[in-house]
Amino acid sequence: MDILEKIVVDKKRELHLKKNVIPLKQLETSFLFQRATQSLASALRNSKTGVIAEHKRRSPSKSVINQNESVQDIAIGYMNAGASGMSVLTDAKYFGGSLDDLILARAAVDFPLLRKEFIIDEYQVIEARAYGADTILLIAAILTRKQIKVLSELSKSLGMDVLLEVHNEEELVKSIMPSLDLLGVNNRNLKTFKVDLETSISLSQQIPNEFVKVSESGISSVDAIKMLRELGYQGFLIGETFMKTSNPGESAGQFINQMQR
C-alpha cells in the first residue's frame, strides 16, 4: 500500500467519525455557509503573477516544514505580498493541518481560499463551504470519473470553484468535464514524492484552454514560472518555498516582486 492509498484509508475512517459528531444540517446552518464566495479562477485570469501561496506545516516527504508561524499571520502576509489566493492544508495526520486553519485564515483575509484536502465524499464539500473555502481540490488519482462529476457539481451548486489535480495523461483524459474551473498538474508524484516539472510541460498542450491551467509543486524560481507561463499556465501553487522560511509572507513578497521585474 503506497502513501496515497494509506491516506485514503485513514480519510474514510476520519469521515465515519466526523459524520457521527457533526451532522450535515449543522454544517449547512453555519454562518460562513451563506457568505458570498470569491472565484479563484477569475482571480488567476486577472492576475499578473498567478501565485497561489500555500500554508503547510509538514508533509510525508519533508516531515516538519514550519510549525511556528500562525496561520492568520501567514494569510495576511500572503495577501499583502500580492498572492492571487491561498491554499490551506486541512489534513491533520499527514500534513499537520486542520479545518481550524481554514476558518482562521478566512477570518484574517479577504481573497480566495482553496481547501487542500483529500476529498472523497460529499460531506467534505459541504464542510469546505461551511468553513470558508472558495475553492475545493479534487485529486483524480483517488476518484473515479463519476465521483469527480458528483463532487464537482455539488461544489459548483454551492458557489465554489473546483481545482482538479492530475499527475498524468490518463488522469487528465478521464477527468475533463464542464463542472471544473481549474486543471492543476501536480509535479510531485504522490506515490513516490519525486518532483519533476516535466509533468507540467508534457501535459500543458493537452489541457483545453477553457480551464485555468495551474502548475503545482516543485516551483522554486521565477524562471520556472516564466517558462510555465509560456506554456499557458496562469496559476502556480507554491508552498514549501515560502513555508520553509521564518517569514512566509515576506518570502512570498520577495518572490512576487522578482516576478514583476
Short mmCIF file of C-alpha atoms in Angstrom, two decimals:
data_model
loop_
_atom_site.label_atom_id
_atom_site.label_comp_id
_atom_site.label_asym_id
_atom_site.label_seq_id
_atom_site.Cartn_x
_atom_site.Cartn_y
_atom_site.Cartn_z
CA MET A 1 0.00 0.00 0.00
CA ASP A 2 1.54 3.33 -1.07
CA ILE A 3 1.21 6.60 0.87
CA LEU A 4 -1.75 7.85 -1.16
CA GLU A 5 -3.69 4.65 -0.52
CA LYS A 6 -2.91 4.90 3.21
CA ILE A 7 -4.17 8.48 3.30
CA VAL A 8 -7.47 7.49 1.66
CA VAL A 9 -7.98 4.60 4.10
CA ASP A 10 -7.39 6.94 7.04
CA LYS A 11 -9.64 9.60 5.49
CA LYS A 12 -12.52 7.14 5.29
CA ARG A 13 -12.12 6.33 9.00
CA GLU A 14 -11.94 10.02 9.85
CA LEU A 15 -15.11 10.75 7.87
CA HIS A 16 -17.03 7.97 9.60
CA LEU A 17 -16.27 9.56 12.97
CA LYS A 18 -17.00 13.12 11.81
CA LYS A 19 -20.40 12.27 10.38
CA ASN A 20 -21.45 10.87 13.73
CA VAL A 21 -20.36 14.00 15.59
CA ILE A 22 -21.29 16.88 13.24
CA PRO A 23 -24.37 16.26 11.05
CA LEU A 24 -24.70 17.88 7.63
CA LYS A 25 -27.55 20.10 8.82
CA GLN A 26 -25.25 21.67 11.39
CA LEU A 27 -22.70 22.48 8.70
CA GLU A 28 -25.36 23.92 6.41
CA THR A 29 -26.60 26.33 9.09
CA SER A 30 -23.16 27.72 9.87
CA PHE A 31 -22.55 31.45 9.41
CA LEU A 32 -19.93 31.04 6.67
CA PHE A 33 -22.11 28.68 4.64
CA GLN A 34 -24.08 31.66 3.36
CA ARG A 35 -21.17 34.01 2.60
CA ALA A 36 -20.51 35.12 -0.96
CA THR A 37 -17.55 33.25 -2.38
CA GLN A 38 -14.67 34.61 -4.46
CA SER A 39 -13.60 32.86 -7.65
CA LEU A 40 -10.00 31.66 -7.65
CA ALA A 41 -10.25 31.01 -11.40
CA SER A 42 -11.23 34.63 -12.05
CA ALA A 43 -8.51 35.90 -9.74
CA LEU A 44 -5.87 33.95 -11.64
CA ARG A 45 -7.15 35.04 -15.04
CA ASN A 46 -6.84 38.67 -13.94
CA SER A 47 -3.52 38.29 -12.11
CA LYS A 48 -0.08 39.34 -13.37
CA THR A 49 1.63 36.76 -11.15
CA GLY A 50 -0.81 33.88 -10.58
CA VAL A 51 0.74 32.79 -7.29
CA ILE A 52 -1.38 30.59 -5.03
CA ALA A 53 0.59 30.63 -1.78
CA GLU A 54 0.19 27.60 0.49
CA HIS A 55 0.05 27.07 4.22
CA LYS A 56 1.58 23.70 5.02
CA ARG A 57 3.08 22.72 8.38
CA ARG A 58 4.55 19.38 7.35
CA SER A 59 4.29 16.63 4.75
CA PRO A 60 5.03 12.90 4.48
CA SER A 61 8.09 13.68 2.36
CA LYS A 62 9.57 16.61 4.32
CA SER A 63 8.38 15.99 7.88
CA VAL A 64 8.28 19.36 9.69
CA ILE A 65 8.30 22.41 7.42
CA ASN A 66 7.05 25.21 9.66
CA GLN A 67 5.22 24.71 12.96
CA ASN A 68 5.96 28.15 14.40
CA GLU A 69 4.08 30.81 12.44
CA SER A 70 0.35 31.38 12.97
CA VAL A 71 -1.95 30.73 10.06
CA GLN A 72 -3.51 34.19 10.46
CA ASP A 73 -0.14 35.94 10.17
CA ILE A 74 0.82 33.84 7.17
CA ALA A 75 -2.51 34.50 5.46
CA ILE A 76 -2.18 38.25 5.96
CA GLY A 77 1.42 38.10 4.77
CA TYR A 78 0.44 36.24 1.62
CA MET A 79 -2.39 38.64 0.83
CA ASN A 80 -0.19 41.69 1.38
CA ALA A 81 2.52 40.09 -0.76
CA GLY A 82 0.14 40.11 -3.72
CA ALA A 83 -0.74 36.41 -3.95
CA SER A 84 -3.85 35.66 -6.02
CA GLY A 85 -5.13 33.23 -3.41
CA MET A 86 -4.11 30.90 -0.62
CA SER A 87 -4.14 27.13 -0.29
CA VAL A 88 -4.79 25.77 3.20
CA LEU A 89 -3.95 22.16 4.06
CA THR A 90 -6.66 20.72 6.30
CA ASP A 91 -5.43 17.12 6.63
CA ALA A 92 -4.23 16.54 10.20
CA LYS A 93 -2.44 13.18 10.25
CA TYR A 94 -0.09 13.62 7.30
CA PHE A 95 0.16 17.41 6.88
CA GLY A 96 -0.49 18.82 10.34
CA GLY A 97 -3.40 20.94 9.15
CA SER A 98 -6.98 21.36 10.33
CA LEU A 99 -10.27 22.99 9.49
CA ASP A 100 -9.41 25.50 12.21
CA ASP A 101 -6.60 26.70 9.96
CA LEU A 102 -9.11 27.30 7.18
CA ILE A 103 -11.56 29.22 9.33
CA LEU A 104 -8.79 31.30 10.94
CA ALA A 105 -7.40 32.19 7.52
CA ARG A 106 -10.92 33.13 6.39
CA ALA A 107 -11.31 35.44 9.37
CA ALA A 108 -7.98 37.13 8.62
CA VAL A 109 -8.11 37.77 4.87
CA ASP A 110 -10.42 38.67 2.03
CA PHE A 111 -9.13 36.80 -1.00
CA PRO A 112 -9.81 33.32 -2.45
CA LEU A 113 -9.06 30.34 -0.22
CA LEU A 114 -8.54 26.82 -1.53
CA ARG A 115 -9.23 23.90 0.77
CA LYS A 116 -6.37 21.46 0.11
CA GLU A 117 -7.68 18.10 1.21
CA PHE A 118 -8.14 14.50 0.11
CA ILE A 119 -11.83 14.87 -0.76
CA ILE A 120 -13.65 11.60 -1.35
CA ASP A 121 -17.13 12.35 -0.04
CA GLU A 122 -19.88 14.97 -0.47
CA TYR A 123 -19.69 15.65 3.27
CA GLN A 124 -16.23 17.20 2.79
CA VAL A 125 -17.55 19.55 0.08
CA ILE A 126 -20.28 20.82 2.42
CA GLU A 127 -17.66 21.07 5.15
CA ALA A 128 -15.40 23.18 2.94
CA ARG A 129 -18.24 25.64 2.28
CA ALA A 130 -19.09 25.81 5.99
CA TYR A 131 -15.51 26.64 6.96
CA GLY A 132 -15.00 29.44 4.45
CA ALA A 133 -13.45 27.86 1.36
CA ASP A 134 -13.94 29.43 -2.06
CA THR A 135 -12.43 26.52 -3.99
CA ILE A 136 -12.03 22.81 -3.37
CA LEU A 137 -9.33 20.46 -4.58
CA LEU A 138 -10.25 17.15 -6.19
CA ILE A 139 -7.48 14.62 -6.85
CA ALA A 140 -8.05 12.49 -9.93
CA ALA A 141 -5.76 9.73 -8.65
CA ILE A 142 -8.16 8.83 -5.82
CA LEU A 143 -11.51 9.39 -7.58
CA THR A 144 -13.49 7.77 -10.37
CA ARG A 145 -14.95 9.90 -13.16
CA LYS A 146 -18.39 9.50 -11.58
CA GLN A 147 -17.09 10.71 -8.21
CA ILE A 148 -15.41 13.72 -9.83
CA LYS A 149 -18.69 14.61 -11.54
CA VAL A 150 -20.79 14.31 -8.38
CA LEU A 151 -18.34 16.20 -6.15
CA SER A 152 -17.57 18.95 -8.67
CA GLU A 153 -21.24 19.56 -9.50
CA LEU A 154 -22.05 19.80 -5.79
CA SER A 155 -19.24 22.29 -5.30
CA LYS A 156 -20.47 24.41 -8.21
CA SER A 157 -24.01 24.36 -6.84
CA LEU A 158 -22.63 25.80 -3.60
CA GLY A 159 -20.80 28.60 -5.38
CA MET A 160 -17.29 27.18 -5.06
CA ASP A 161 -14.72 26.73 -7.82
CA VAL A 162 -13.19 23.31 -8.47
CA LEU A 163 -9.48 22.66 -8.97
CA LEU A 164 -8.97 19.17 -10.39
CA GLU A 165 -5.47 17.80 -9.88
CA VAL A 166 -3.87 15.30 -12.26
CA HIS A 167 -0.48 13.64 -12.45
CA ASN A 168 -0.51 12.08 -15.92
CA GLU A 169 -2.36 11.93 -19.24
CA GLU A 170 -4.61 9.04 -18.17
CA GLU A 171 -5.97 11.02 -15.21
CA LEU A 172 -6.45 14.10 -17.37
CA VAL A 173 -8.42 12.26 -20.06
CA LYS A 174 -10.78 10.61 -17.56
CA SER A 175 -11.40 13.84 -15.67
CA ILE A 176 -12.22 16.64 -18.11
CA MET A 177 -15.82 17.84 -17.69
CA PRO A 178 -17.73 21.15 -17.67
CA SER A 179 -18.09 21.31 -13.87
CA LEU A 180 -14.37 22.02 -13.41
CA ASP A 181 -12.85 25.51 -13.33
CA LEU A 182 -9.16 24.88 -12.94
CA LEU A 183 -6.98 21.97 -14.01
CA GLY A 184 -3.88 21.51 -11.91
CA VAL A 185 -0.86 19.43 -12.84
CA ASN A 186 0.96 18.19 -9.76
CA ASN A 187 4.65 17.86 -10.47
CA ARG A 188 5.03 15.71 -7.38
CA ASN A 189 4.26 12.02 -7.77
CA LEU A 190 2.06 11.33 -4.73
CA LYS A 191 3.20 7.71 -4.67
CA THR A 192 6.96 8.33 -4.75
CA PHE A 193 7.03 12.08 -3.88
CA LYS A 194 9.57 12.68 -6.66
CA VAL A 195 9.17 16.15 -8.20
CA ASP A 196 9.62 16.86 -11.91
CA LEU A 197 8.44 19.98 -13.78
CA GLU A 198 8.43 17.89 -16.94
CA THR A 199 4.98 16.70 -15.84
CA SER A 200 3.54 20.20 -16.33
CA ILE A 201 5.46 20.66 -19.55
CA SER A 202 4.25 17.42 -21.12
CA LEU A 203 0.58 17.95 -20.20
CA SER A 204 0.36 21.66 -20.99
CA GLN A 205 -0.98 21.33 -24.53
CA GLN A 206 -3.48 18.63 -23.58
CA ILE A 207 -5.46 20.84 -21.22
CA PRO A 208 -8.29 22.68 -23.03
CA ASN A 209 -7.98 26.46 -22.88
CA GLU A 210 -11.38 26.94 -21.24
CA PHE A 211 -9.85 25.76 -17.97
CA VAL A 212 -7.36 27.77 -15.94
CA LYS A 213 -4.10 25.82 -16.01
CA VAL A 214 -2.31 25.50 -12.67
CA SER A 215 1.13 24.03 -12.06
CA GLU A 216 1.62 22.61 -8.57
CA SER A 217 4.68 21.61 -6.50
CA GLY A 218 8.37 21.95 -7.10
CA ILE A 219 8.20 25.59 -8.22
CA SER A 220 11.04 27.49 -6.56
CA SER A 221 12.26 30.00 -9.13
CA VAL A 222 10.89 32.89 -11.17
CA ASP A 223 12.48 31.37 -14.28
CA ALA A 224 10.36 28.23 -13.83
CA ILE A 225 7.21 30.34 -13.72
CA LYS A 226 8.21 32.29 -16.82
CA MET A 227 8.71 29.01 -18.67
CA LEU A 228 5.39 27.60 -17.48
CA ARG A 229 3.53 30.81 -18.32
CA GLU A 230 4.71 30.50 -21.92
CA LEU A 231 3.04 27.08 -21.95
CA GLY A 232 -0.30 28.58 -20.94
CA TYR A 233 -0.22 28.20 -17.15
CA GLN A 234 -1.93 31.01 -15.25
CA GLY A 235 -1.69 29.62 -11.72
CA PHE A 236 1.34 28.48 -9.70
CA LEU A 237 0.79 26.75 -6.37
CA ILE A 238 3.82 27.35 -4.16
CA GLY A 239 4.13 26.07 -0.61
CA GLU A 240 7.44 24.80 0.71
CA THR A 241 9.46 27.55 -0.99
CA PHE A 242 7.69 30.06 1.29
CA MET A 243 6.83 27.92 4.30
CA LYS A 244 10.36 26.69 4.96
CA THR A 245 11.45 30.27 5.73
CA SER A 246 10.99 32.10 9.04
CA ASN A 247 8.56 34.60 7.45
CA PRO A 248 6.50 33.00 4.64
CA GLY A 249 4.63 36.21 3.82
CA GLU A 250 7.83 38.19 3.44
CA SER A 251 9.34 35.42 1.30
CA ALA A 252 6.26 35.42 -0.91
CA GLY A 253 6.53 39.18 -1.27
CA GLN A 254 10.17 38.99 -2.35
CA PHE A 255 9.35 36.22 -4.83
CA ILE A 256 6.40 38.10 -6.34
CA ASN A 257 8.46 41.29 -6.61
CA GLN A 258 11.06 39.38 -8.61
CA MET A 259 8.31 38.15 -10.93
CA GLN A 260 7.21 41.69 -11.64
CA ARG A 261 10.64 43.00 -12.63
#
